[in-house]
Tab-separated table of C-alpha atoms in Angstrom:
chain	number	residue	atom	x	y	z
A	1	UNK	CA	-87.387	37.910	-128.121
A	2	UNK	CA	-83.773	37.449	-127.057
A	3	UNK	CA	-83.052	37.463	-123.362
A	4	UNK	CA	-80.104	38.947	-121.553
A	5	UNK	CA	-76.860	37.690	-123.020
A	6	UNK	CA	-73.449	37.590	-121.410
A	7	UNK	CA	-69.973	36.845	-122.664
A	8	UNK	CA	-67.782	35.001	-122.213
A	9	UNK	CA	-69.493	32.066	-120.562
A	10	UNK	CA	-66.279	31.079	-118.815
A	11	UNK	CA	-63.134	33.049	-118.075
A	12	UNK	CA	-59.896	31.876	-116.494
A	13	UNK	CA	-57.412	34.435	-115.216
A	14	UNK	CA	-54.501	34.554	-112.824
A	15	UNK	CA	-54.060	36.720	-109.766
A	16	UNK	CA	-53.300	40.336	-110.557
A	17	UNK	CA	-54.774	40.238	-114.062
A	18	UNK	CA	-57.804	42.158	-115.248
A	19	UNK	CA	-61.100	40.641	-116.355
A	20	UNK	CA	-63.713	42.189	-118.618
A	21	UNK	CA	-67.214	40.779	-118.683
A	22	UNK	CA	-69.907	41.866	-121.112
A	23	UNK	CA	-73.674	42.026	-121.002
A	24	UNK	CA	-76.385	42.837	-123.524
A	25	UNK	CA	-79.774	43.631	-122.017
A	26	UNK	CA	-83.145	42.675	-123.361
A	27	UNK	CA	-84.120	44.978	-126.205
A	28	UNK	CA	-85.839	48.057	-124.803
A	29	UNK	CA	-84.375	47.688	-121.321
A	30	UNK	CA	-82.351	50.643	-120.139
A	31	UNK	CA	-81.188	49.422	-116.740
A	32	UNK	CA	-78.415	46.885	-116.260
A	33	UNK	CA	-77.370	45.331	-112.980
A	34	UNK	CA	-74.344	43.244	-112.036
A	35	UNK	CA	-74.251	40.655	-109.277
A	36	UNK	CA	-71.626	38.313	-107.884
A	37	UNK	CA	-72.559	34.822	-106.742
A	38	UNK	CA	-69.641	33.149	-105.044
A	39	UNK	CA	-69.800	29.423	-104.384
A	40	UNK	CA	-72.102	28.702	-101.471
A	41	UNK	CA	-73.069	32.336	-101.071
A	42	UNK	CA	-76.094	34.325	-102.117
A	43	UNK	CA	-76.144	36.899	-104.857
A	44	UNK	CA	-74.415	40.117	-103.929
A	45	UNK	CA	-75.339	43.355	-105.680
A	46	UNK	CA	-72.394	44.949	-107.460
A	47	UNK	CA	-73.505	47.775	-109.740
A	48	UNK	CA	-76.538	49.373	-111.346
A	49	UNK	CA	-76.419	51.362	-114.575
A	50	UNK	CA	-79.290	53.262	-116.095
A	51	UNK	CA	-79.225	55.481	-119.161
A	52	UNK	CA	-75.457	55.311	-119.258
A	53	UNK	CA	-74.915	56.419	-115.677
A	54	UNK	CA	-73.837	54.491	-112.601
A	55	UNK	CA	-76.797	54.813	-110.229
A	56	UNK	CA	-75.730	52.675	-107.314
A	57	UNK	CA	-72.993	50.307	-106.288
A	58	UNK	CA	-72.766	47.601	-103.690
A	59	UNK	CA	-70.185	47.051	-101.021
A	60	UNK	CA	-67.303	46.118	-103.314
A	61	UNK	CA	-63.845	47.681	-103.658
A	62	UNK	CA	-63.132	50.224	-106.420
A	63	UNK	CA	-61.285	47.637	-108.490
A	64	UNK	CA	-64.768	46.492	-109.505
A	65	UNK	CA	-65.975	48.986	-112.063
A	66	UNK	CA	-67.980	49.134	-115.207
A	67	UNK	CA	-69.782	51.209	-117.713
A	68	UNK	CA	-72.875	51.287	-119.853
A	69	UNK	CA	-72.732	52.095	-123.522
A	70	UNK	CA	-75.194	54.151	-125.591
A	71	UNK	CA	-76.834	50.929	-126.803
A	72	UNK	CA	-77.391	50.019	-123.106
A	73	UNK	CA	-74.973	47.103	-123.165
A	74	UNK	CA	-72.569	47.027	-120.265
A	75	UNK	CA	-69.111	45.951	-119.228
A	76	UNK	CA	-67.888	44.887	-115.827
A	77	UNK	CA	-64.179	45.268	-115.214
A	78	UNK	CA	-62.366	43.651	-112.349
A	79	UNK	CA	-58.794	44.835	-111.854
A	80	UNK	CA	-56.022	43.258	-109.817
A	81	UNK	CA	-57.869	39.961	-109.601
A	82	UNK	CA	-57.788	38.071	-106.335
A	83	UNK	CA	-58.513	34.399	-105.752
A	84	UNK	CA	-61.747	35.242	-103.947
A	85	UNK	CA	-63.070	36.976	-107.047
A	86	UNK	CA	-63.758	33.518	-108.459
A	87	UNK	CA	-67.525	33.439	-108.814
A	88	UNK	CA	-70.463	33.472	-111.154
A	89	UNK	CA	-71.107	37.016	-112.353
A	90	UNK	CA	-74.689	37.626	-113.313
A	91	UNK	CA	-76.049	40.499	-115.310
A	92	UNK	CA	-79.698	41.486	-115.197
A	93	UNK	CA	-81.732	44.065	-117.033
A	94	UNK	CA	-85.025	45.814	-116.477
A	95	UNK	CA	-87.278	48.035	-118.527
A	96	UNK	CA	-86.689	51.038	-116.300
A	97	UNK	CA	-85.004	51.899	-113.063
A	98	UNK	CA	-88.000	51.622	-110.778
A	99	UNK	CA	-87.603	49.296	-107.796
A	100	UNK	CA	-90.831	47.564	-108.815
A	101	UNK	CA	-89.471	46.542	-112.199
A	102	UNK	CA	-88.676	42.887	-112.661
A	103	UNK	CA	-85.045	42.115	-113.295
A	104	UNK	CA	-84.292	39.442	-115.888
A	105	UNK	CA	-81.028	37.604	-115.556
A	106	UNK	CA	-78.532	36.426	-118.107
A	107	UNK	CA	-76.810	33.027	-117.923
A	108	UNK	CA	-73.751	34.471	-116.234
A	109	UNK	CA	-69.993	34.410	-116.689
A	110	UNK	CA	-68.036	31.983	-114.565
A	111	UNK	CA	-64.759	33.586	-113.579
A	112	UNK	CA	-61.995	31.446	-112.185
A	113	UNK	CA	-58.934	33.148	-110.742
A	114	UNK	CA	-55.891	30.916	-110.330
B	1	UNK	CA	-78.071	39.715	-88.836
B	2	UNK	CA	-78.532	39.059	-92.542
B	3	UNK	CA	-80.727	41.510	-94.399
B	4	UNK	CA	-82.808	38.759	-95.964
B	5	UNK	CA	-83.060	35.479	-94.115
B	6	UNK	CA	-84.425	32.209	-95.376
B	7	UNK	CA	-84.481	28.691	-94.036
B	8	UNK	CA	-81.800	27.043	-96.206
B	9	UNK	CA	-83.517	23.669	-96.116
B	10	UNK	CA	-83.207	21.338	-97.843
B	11	UNK	CA	-86.866	20.543	-98.054
B	12	UNK	CA	-87.440	17.035	-99.369
B	13	UNK	CA	-91.083	16.409	-100.168
B	14	UNK	CA	-93.058	13.842	-102.145
B	15	UNK	CA	-94.911	14.758	-105.299
B	16	UNK	CA	-98.265	16.290	-104.543
B	17	UNK	CA	-97.208	17.721	-101.203
B	18	UNK	CA	-97.769	21.280	-100.115
B	19	UNK	CA	-94.657	23.120	-99.003
B	20	UNK	CA	-94.189	26.586	-97.534
B	21	UNK	CA	-91.108	28.782	-97.488
B	22	UNK	CA	-90.617	31.725	-95.188
B	23	UNK	CA	-88.431	34.762	-95.461
B	24	UNK	CA	-87.788	37.742	-93.199
B	25	UNK	CA	-86.132	41.026	-94.090
B	26	UNK	CA	-84.582	43.680	-91.913
B	27	UNK	CA	-84.993	46.888	-93.926
B	28	UNK	CA	-88.387	48.348	-93.085
B	29	UNK	CA	-88.021	50.779	-96.013
B	30	UNK	CA	-87.986	47.925	-98.544
B	31	UNK	CA	-90.321	48.629	-101.398
B	32	UNK	CA	-90.741	45.574	-103.564
B	33	UNK	CA	-90.537	41.879	-103.065
B	34	UNK	CA	-90.030	38.893	-105.316
B	35	UNK	CA	-89.550	35.160	-105.354
B	36	UNK	CA	-87.060	33.839	-107.887
B	37	UNK	CA	-86.149	30.242	-108.561
B	38	UNK	CA	-82.677	29.123	-109.466
B	39	UNK	CA	-81.914	25.742	-110.939
B	40	UNK	CA	-78.505	24.207	-110.394
B	41	UNK	CA	-75.824	26.175	-112.260
B	42	UNK	CA	-78.435	28.359	-113.958
B	43	UNK	CA	-79.456	31.968	-113.620
B	44	UNK	CA	-82.292	33.052	-111.311
B	45	UNK	CA	-85.683	33.340	-112.967
B	46	UNK	CA	-88.603	35.323	-111.654
B	47	UNK	CA	-91.274	33.143	-110.125
B	48	UNK	CA	-93.558	35.895	-108.924
B	49	UNK	CA	-93.676	39.367	-107.494
B	50	UNK	CA	-95.180	39.667	-104.033
B	51	UNK	CA	-97.868	42.221	-103.309
B	52	UNK	CA	-99.247	43.439	-100.016
B	53	UNK	CA	-102.639	41.934	-100.784
B	54	UNK	CA	-101.080	38.554	-101.484
B	55	UNK	CA	-101.121	36.987	-104.885
B	56	UNK	CA	-101.587	33.634	-106.487
B	57	UNK	CA	-100.314	32.146	-109.718
B	58	UNK	CA	-101.593	28.655	-110.283
B	59	UNK	CA	-100.135	26.410	-107.616
B	60	UNK	CA	-98.049	29.207	-106.136
B	61	UNK	CA	-99.234	31.687	-103.527
B	62	UNK	CA	-97.145	34.511	-102.129
B	63	UNK	CA	-97.902	36.579	-99.057
B	64	UNK	CA	-96.341	39.732	-97.655
B	65	UNK	CA	-96.670	41.019	-94.115
B	66	UNK	CA	-95.023	44.433	-93.967
B	67	UNK	CA	-95.655	44.869	-90.244
B	68	UNK	CA	-93.771	41.674	-89.452
B	69	UNK	CA	-91.335	42.097	-92.390
B	70	UNK	CA	-92.163	38.605	-93.504
B	71	UNK	CA	-92.716	37.020	-96.902
B	72	UNK	CA	-93.946	33.538	-97.664
B	73	UNK	CA	-94.297	31.250	-100.652
B	74	UNK	CA	-96.696	28.327	-100.725
B	75	UNK	CA	-96.442	25.620	-103.358
B	76	UNK	CA	-99.398	23.272	-103.659
B	77	UNK	CA	-99.470	19.909	-105.426
B	78	UNK	CA	-95.705	20.000	-105.884
B	79	UNK	CA	-94.226	18.566	-109.074
B	80	UNK	CA	-90.842	17.029	-109.746
B	81	UNK	CA	-90.088	20.092	-111.880
B	82	UNK	CA	-90.480	22.337	-108.834
B	83	UNK	CA	-87.143	21.054	-107.529
B	84	UNK	CA	-84.906	24.113	-107.383
B	85	UNK	CA	-83.562	26.725	-105.015
B	86	UNK	CA	-86.067	29.452	-104.179
B	87	UNK	CA	-84.674	32.911	-103.593
B	88	UNK	CA	-86.436	35.550	-101.547
B	89	UNK	CA	-85.576	38.969	-102.961
B	90	UNK	CA	-86.168	42.381	-101.441
B	91	UNK	CA	-85.610	45.620	-103.309
B	92	UNK	CA	-85.111	48.961	-101.639
B	93	UNK	CA	-84.360	52.502	-102.695
B	94	UNK	CA	-81.840	52.842	-105.519
B	95	UNK	CA	-82.403	49.243	-106.546
B	96	UNK	CA	-80.391	47.961	-103.627
B	97	UNK	CA	-81.606	44.442	-104.300
B	98	UNK	CA	-80.941	41.944	-101.548
B	99	UNK	CA	-81.175	38.218	-102.037
B	100	UNK	CA	-81.690	35.571	-99.447
B	101	UNK	CA	-79.306	32.647	-99.543
B	102	UNK	CA	-82.100	30.499	-100.941
B	103	UNK	CA	-84.161	27.531	-99.833
B	104	UNK	CA	-83.464	24.294	-101.605
B	105	UNK	CA	-86.445	22.135	-102.533
B	106	UNK	CA	-86.310	18.574	-103.793
B	107	UNK	CA	-89.554	16.955	-104.871
B	108	UNK	CA	-89.343	13.192	-105.007
B	109	UNK	CA	-91.536	10.706	-106.850
């Protein structure tokens, strides 16, 4: 069974540009989560989508946004990129939205903002 | 104060050693608890969920003390392949998942 997939694996942008990151959950999973892992820092929760709706978001500015499609795949959009947005962006999925559900992570997208 | 705190290590141990990691969390309303491992430049992978009664999976034992808001992970007979960063993870209402900064373990021959 395929795991969580993310694309692209690497992305290089310049300040002020927009970045779009994509995630496909494990088949049958309806919840998708986005996390940011900046160098030397722990994972920070960004967004949670379930059944096409944004259910919760972390302490990030509105220029971080996303959506979930009917097939449960998801996009993360980062507008007006800043240098400190350079990080590994991880997507995870779970079978449902319960807090007890295990989240399975994709390999991540490494975003570099120059 | 960080919401999930872990000793960052590094822990350098010989093969066969027993090593214990500790983690404390600040949100008393936290509902579920996990240990993940993360290899260098890889995604986190679930090691085990942590239950109030404590649970064991082979060489790994996890304990939860809700009263003290404390979680532990014990690795017995450590292997070279156990070298990784171990992340303590606490999930609360609305899947507000909080990760510790991780404890780095290196097992040496």
